[in-house]
XYZ file of C-alpha atoms in Angstrom:
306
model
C 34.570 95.074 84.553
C 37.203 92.478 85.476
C 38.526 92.834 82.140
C 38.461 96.666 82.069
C 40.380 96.833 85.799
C 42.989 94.285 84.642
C 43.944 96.366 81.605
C 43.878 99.553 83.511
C 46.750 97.597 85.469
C 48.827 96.448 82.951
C 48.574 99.869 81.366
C 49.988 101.434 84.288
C 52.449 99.209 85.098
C 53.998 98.480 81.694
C 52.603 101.700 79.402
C 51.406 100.801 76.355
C 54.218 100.342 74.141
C 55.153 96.092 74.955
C 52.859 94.429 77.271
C 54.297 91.225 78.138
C 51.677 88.466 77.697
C 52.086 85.933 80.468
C 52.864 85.724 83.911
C 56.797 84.876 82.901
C 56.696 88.070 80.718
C 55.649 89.817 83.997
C 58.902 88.241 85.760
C 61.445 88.548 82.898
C 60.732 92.705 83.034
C 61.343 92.382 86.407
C 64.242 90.511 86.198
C 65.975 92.460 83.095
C 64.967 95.754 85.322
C 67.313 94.410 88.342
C 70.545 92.711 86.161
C 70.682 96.466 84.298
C 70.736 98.055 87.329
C 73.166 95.819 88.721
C 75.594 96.066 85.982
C 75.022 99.767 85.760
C 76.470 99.553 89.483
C 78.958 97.534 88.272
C 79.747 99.992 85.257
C 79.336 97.069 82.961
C 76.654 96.675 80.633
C 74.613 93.123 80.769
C 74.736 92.694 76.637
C 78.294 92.184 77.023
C 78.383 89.898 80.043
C 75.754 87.533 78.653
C 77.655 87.680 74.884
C 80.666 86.498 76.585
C 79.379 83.783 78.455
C 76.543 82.718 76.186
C 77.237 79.360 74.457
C 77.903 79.655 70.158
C 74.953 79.386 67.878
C 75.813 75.640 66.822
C 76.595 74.354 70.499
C 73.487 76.418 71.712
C 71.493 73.968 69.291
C 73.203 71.084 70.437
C 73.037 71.753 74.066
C 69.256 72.673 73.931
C 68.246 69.363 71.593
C 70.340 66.857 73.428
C 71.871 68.280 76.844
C 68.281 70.074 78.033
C 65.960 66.989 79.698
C 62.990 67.305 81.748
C 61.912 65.829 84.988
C 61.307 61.804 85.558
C 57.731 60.456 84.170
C 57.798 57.166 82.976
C 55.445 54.127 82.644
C 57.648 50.644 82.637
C 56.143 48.019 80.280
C 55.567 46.359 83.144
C 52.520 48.970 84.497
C 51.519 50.369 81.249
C 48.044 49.275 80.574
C 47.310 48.340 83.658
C 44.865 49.643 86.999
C 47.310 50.022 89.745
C 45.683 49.699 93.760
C 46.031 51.446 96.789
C 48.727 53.919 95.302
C 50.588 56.887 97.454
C 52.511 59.990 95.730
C 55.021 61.941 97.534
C 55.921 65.454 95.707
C 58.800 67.988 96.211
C 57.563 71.222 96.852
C 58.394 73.624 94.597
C 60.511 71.474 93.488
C 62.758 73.749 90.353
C 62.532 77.245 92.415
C 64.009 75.278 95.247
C 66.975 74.421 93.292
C 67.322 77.053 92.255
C 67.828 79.281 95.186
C 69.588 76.401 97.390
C 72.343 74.969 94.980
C 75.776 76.378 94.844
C 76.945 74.260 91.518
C 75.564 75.833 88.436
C 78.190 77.261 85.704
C 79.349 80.535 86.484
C 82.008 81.117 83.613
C 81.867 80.027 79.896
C 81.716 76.301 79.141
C 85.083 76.170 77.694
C 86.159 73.248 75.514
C 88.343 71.122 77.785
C 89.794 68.502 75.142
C 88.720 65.753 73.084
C 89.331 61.797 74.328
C 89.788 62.605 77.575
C 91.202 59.842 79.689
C 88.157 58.569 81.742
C 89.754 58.913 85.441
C 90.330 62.627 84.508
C 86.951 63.243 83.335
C 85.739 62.267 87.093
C 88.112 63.959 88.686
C 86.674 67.322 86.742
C 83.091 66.348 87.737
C 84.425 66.926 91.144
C 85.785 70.161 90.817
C 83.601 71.534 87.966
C 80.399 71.323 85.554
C 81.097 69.777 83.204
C 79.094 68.785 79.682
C 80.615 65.689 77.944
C 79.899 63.767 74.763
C 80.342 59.955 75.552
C 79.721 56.832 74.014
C 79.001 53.711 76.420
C 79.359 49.793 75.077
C 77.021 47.258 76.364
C 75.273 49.936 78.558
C 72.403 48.191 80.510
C 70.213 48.962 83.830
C 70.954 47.737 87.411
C 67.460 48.262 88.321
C 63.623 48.055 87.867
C 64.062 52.066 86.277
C 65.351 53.301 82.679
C 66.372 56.626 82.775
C 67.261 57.854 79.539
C 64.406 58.555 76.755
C 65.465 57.677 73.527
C 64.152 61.343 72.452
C 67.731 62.454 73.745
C 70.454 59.679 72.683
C 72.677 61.072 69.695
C 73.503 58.016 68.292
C 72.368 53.924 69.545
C 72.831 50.816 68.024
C 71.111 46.944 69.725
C 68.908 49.051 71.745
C 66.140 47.284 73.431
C 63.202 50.007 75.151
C 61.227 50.622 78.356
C 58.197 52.047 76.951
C 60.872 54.688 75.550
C 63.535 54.670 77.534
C 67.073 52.680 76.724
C 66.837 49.330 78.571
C 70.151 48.140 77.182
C 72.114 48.881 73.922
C 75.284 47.877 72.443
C 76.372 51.255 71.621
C 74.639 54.623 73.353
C 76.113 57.745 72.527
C 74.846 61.189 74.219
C 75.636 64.276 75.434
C 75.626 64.468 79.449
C 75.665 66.942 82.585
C 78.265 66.077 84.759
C 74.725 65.224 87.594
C 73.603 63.503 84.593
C 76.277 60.903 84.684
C 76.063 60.448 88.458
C 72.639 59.603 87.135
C 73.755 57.083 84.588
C 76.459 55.789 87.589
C 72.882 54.811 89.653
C 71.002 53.032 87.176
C 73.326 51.540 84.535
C 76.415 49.784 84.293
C 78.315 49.415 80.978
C 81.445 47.553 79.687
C 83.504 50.648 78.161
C 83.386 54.071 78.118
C 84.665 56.708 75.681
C 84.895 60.267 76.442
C 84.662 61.959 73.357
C 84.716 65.566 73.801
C 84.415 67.532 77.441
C 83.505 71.493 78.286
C 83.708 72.556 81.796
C 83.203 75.509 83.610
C 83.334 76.685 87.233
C 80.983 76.597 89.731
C 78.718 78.809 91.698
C 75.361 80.569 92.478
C 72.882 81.142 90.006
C 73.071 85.654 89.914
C 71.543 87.829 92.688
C 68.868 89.566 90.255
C 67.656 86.309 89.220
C 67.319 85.224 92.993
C 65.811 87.672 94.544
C 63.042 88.107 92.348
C 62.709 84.075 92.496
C 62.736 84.738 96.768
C 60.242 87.767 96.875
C 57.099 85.124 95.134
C 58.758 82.595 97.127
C 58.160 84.411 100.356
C 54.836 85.457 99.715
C 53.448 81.477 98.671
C 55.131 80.453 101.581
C 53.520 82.693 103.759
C 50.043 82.369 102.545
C 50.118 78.123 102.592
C 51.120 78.566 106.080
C 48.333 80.916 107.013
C 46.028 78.179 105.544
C 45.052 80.106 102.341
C 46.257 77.886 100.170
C 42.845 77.683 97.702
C 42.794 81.647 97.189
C 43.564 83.568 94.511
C 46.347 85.204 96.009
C 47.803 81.969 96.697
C 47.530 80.796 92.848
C 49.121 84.066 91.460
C 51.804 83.679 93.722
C 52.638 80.633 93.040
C 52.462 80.911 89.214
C 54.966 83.757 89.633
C 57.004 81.140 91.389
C 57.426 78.854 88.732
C 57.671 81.258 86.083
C 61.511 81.630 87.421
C 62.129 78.378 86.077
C 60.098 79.192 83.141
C 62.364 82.687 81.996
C 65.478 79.666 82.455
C 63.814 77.459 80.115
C 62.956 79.440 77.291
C 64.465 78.756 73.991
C 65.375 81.990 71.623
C 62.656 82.282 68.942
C 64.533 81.379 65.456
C 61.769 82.946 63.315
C 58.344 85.324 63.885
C 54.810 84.554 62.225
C 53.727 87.984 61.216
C 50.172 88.525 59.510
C 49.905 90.085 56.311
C 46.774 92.704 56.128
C 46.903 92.786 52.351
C 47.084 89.304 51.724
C 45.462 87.943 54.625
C 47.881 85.443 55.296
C 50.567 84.146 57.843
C 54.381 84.871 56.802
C 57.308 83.290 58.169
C 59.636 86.577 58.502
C 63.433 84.004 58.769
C 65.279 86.993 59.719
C 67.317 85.721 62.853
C 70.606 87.008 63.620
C 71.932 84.935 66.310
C 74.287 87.169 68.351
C 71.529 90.319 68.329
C 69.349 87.813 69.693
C 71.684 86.626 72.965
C 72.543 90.697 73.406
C 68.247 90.718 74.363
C 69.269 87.984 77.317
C 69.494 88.663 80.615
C 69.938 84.529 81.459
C 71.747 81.955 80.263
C 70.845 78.935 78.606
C 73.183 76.614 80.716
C 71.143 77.591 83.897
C 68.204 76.492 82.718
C 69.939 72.964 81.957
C 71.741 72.628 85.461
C 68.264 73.215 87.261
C 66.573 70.653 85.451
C 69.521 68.360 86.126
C 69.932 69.475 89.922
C 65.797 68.439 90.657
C 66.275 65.187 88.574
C 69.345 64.015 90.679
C 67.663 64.905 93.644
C 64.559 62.511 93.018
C 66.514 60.128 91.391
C 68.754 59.627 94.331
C 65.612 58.793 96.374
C 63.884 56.508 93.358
């Protein structure tokens, strides 16, 4: 019965021709429904915004492997292995869809290339005024603290490393690709003899796009609204809240290079390789450099606390 209702929803909501498969599908038709209609006000059309703003295939691949990190979970060889007493947690609430509605300094134009060996003072000066993505390489880079903040999952290059359980400790070369928050990170926790700034993109700041927000701010409401009224272990509460973080989710996810499709006649799995790049981005209605700068945003925030 529960199964037969459910359908019976998604069938009226969606029609039968693509039901989306999980609660972020749900959000992204919602979301692509209210940037259409807000470019068809704008008598624009949102393939050609996104095309224009959207990163090239190979710095999309290099922004996504070595610019996109996660939050802050780490285990110093210090802990690792052993019981820990009389521990206390503090959490963020909501901590990405926060971010996401509150901060005013995500890129709001195309990351442009800025120039290549770029004099270090004016580097900081355009982390003032802009975001700013940077490829540098650090000499004797070490840690002023107890913490190690970078994984060695997302250096480009490091020579006379020594590791944290996975995270650079020292080296006597790191090179890697960094946010403009991310190097106010690396300005915390690390000091370093010399630094090179190899190559820089920036791009101007602002708010990440009404039809992304709003959508974000109607779940939002709702969650908020049932925790306060104490209903925090209903269902009601749970689907809200999973529509809440699937905002972050739609930022997050990368463009699928290939499909799996299933023979009938053979009864196997193919591998169908038939990508084409720019039709992909013209299916977008986000861009990939959000997704980045709200990952960065919640990690300076905790950081700055740690």
């Amino acid at each position: 019965v529960i199964l037969s209702e459910y359908m019976a929803y998604y069938f009226a909501r969606f029609g039968s021709n693509k039901l989306p498969l999980t609660k972020t599908g749900i959000l992204r038709n919602a979301v692509q429904t209210s940037a259409k209609n807000a470019c068809k006000r704008a008598h624009t059309r949102l393939s050609n915004i996104i095309a224009a703003l959207h990163p090239s295939e190979p710095l999309y691949k290099v922004m996504m492997r070595f610019l996109f990190r996660g939050g802050y979970v780490h285990g110093t060889n210090e802990t690792v292995g052993i019981m820990l007493e009389n521990v206390s947690g503090v959490d963020i609430t909501s901590s990405y869809p926060d971010h996401m509605l509150t901060c005013d300094n995500y890129p709001v134009t195309k990351l442009l290339k800025y120039g290549d060996n770029v004099d270090p003072e004016e580097y900081y000066k355009l982390n003032n005024d802009y975001c700013t993505m940077a490829l540098i390489t650090f000499t004797n880079i070490r840690t002023t603290t107890a913490h190690s903040i970078e994984s060695i999952n997302k250096v480009v290059e490091c020579e006379g490393k020594h590791l944290d359980n996975g995270r650079i400790l020292d080296a006597k070369k790191l090179r890697v690709f960094l946010t403009n928050l991310d190097f106010k990170i690396y300005s915390m926790f690390y000091k370093w003899d010399t630094l090179k700034i190899e190559k820089v993109w920036t791009a101007r700041r602002g708010r990440l796009p009404r039809y992304l927000l709003d959508n974000i701010a109607i779940n939002y409401r709702t969650k908020s609204a049932l925790k306060m009224a104490g209903k925090n272990k209903t269902p009601e509460y749970a689907l809200a809240k999973e529509m809440v973080n699937s905002g972050y989710g739609l930022t997050v996810t990368r463009m699928r290079q290939n499909k799996i499709v299933y023979n009938t006649k053979t009864d196997e799995y193919e591998i169908d390789n038939n990508f084409v790049f720019s039709k992909e981005v013209e299916k977008q209605a986000l861009l990939p450099q959000w997704g980045i700068w709200v990952t960065a945003n919640a990690r300076y925030t905790l950081l700055k606390m740690v």
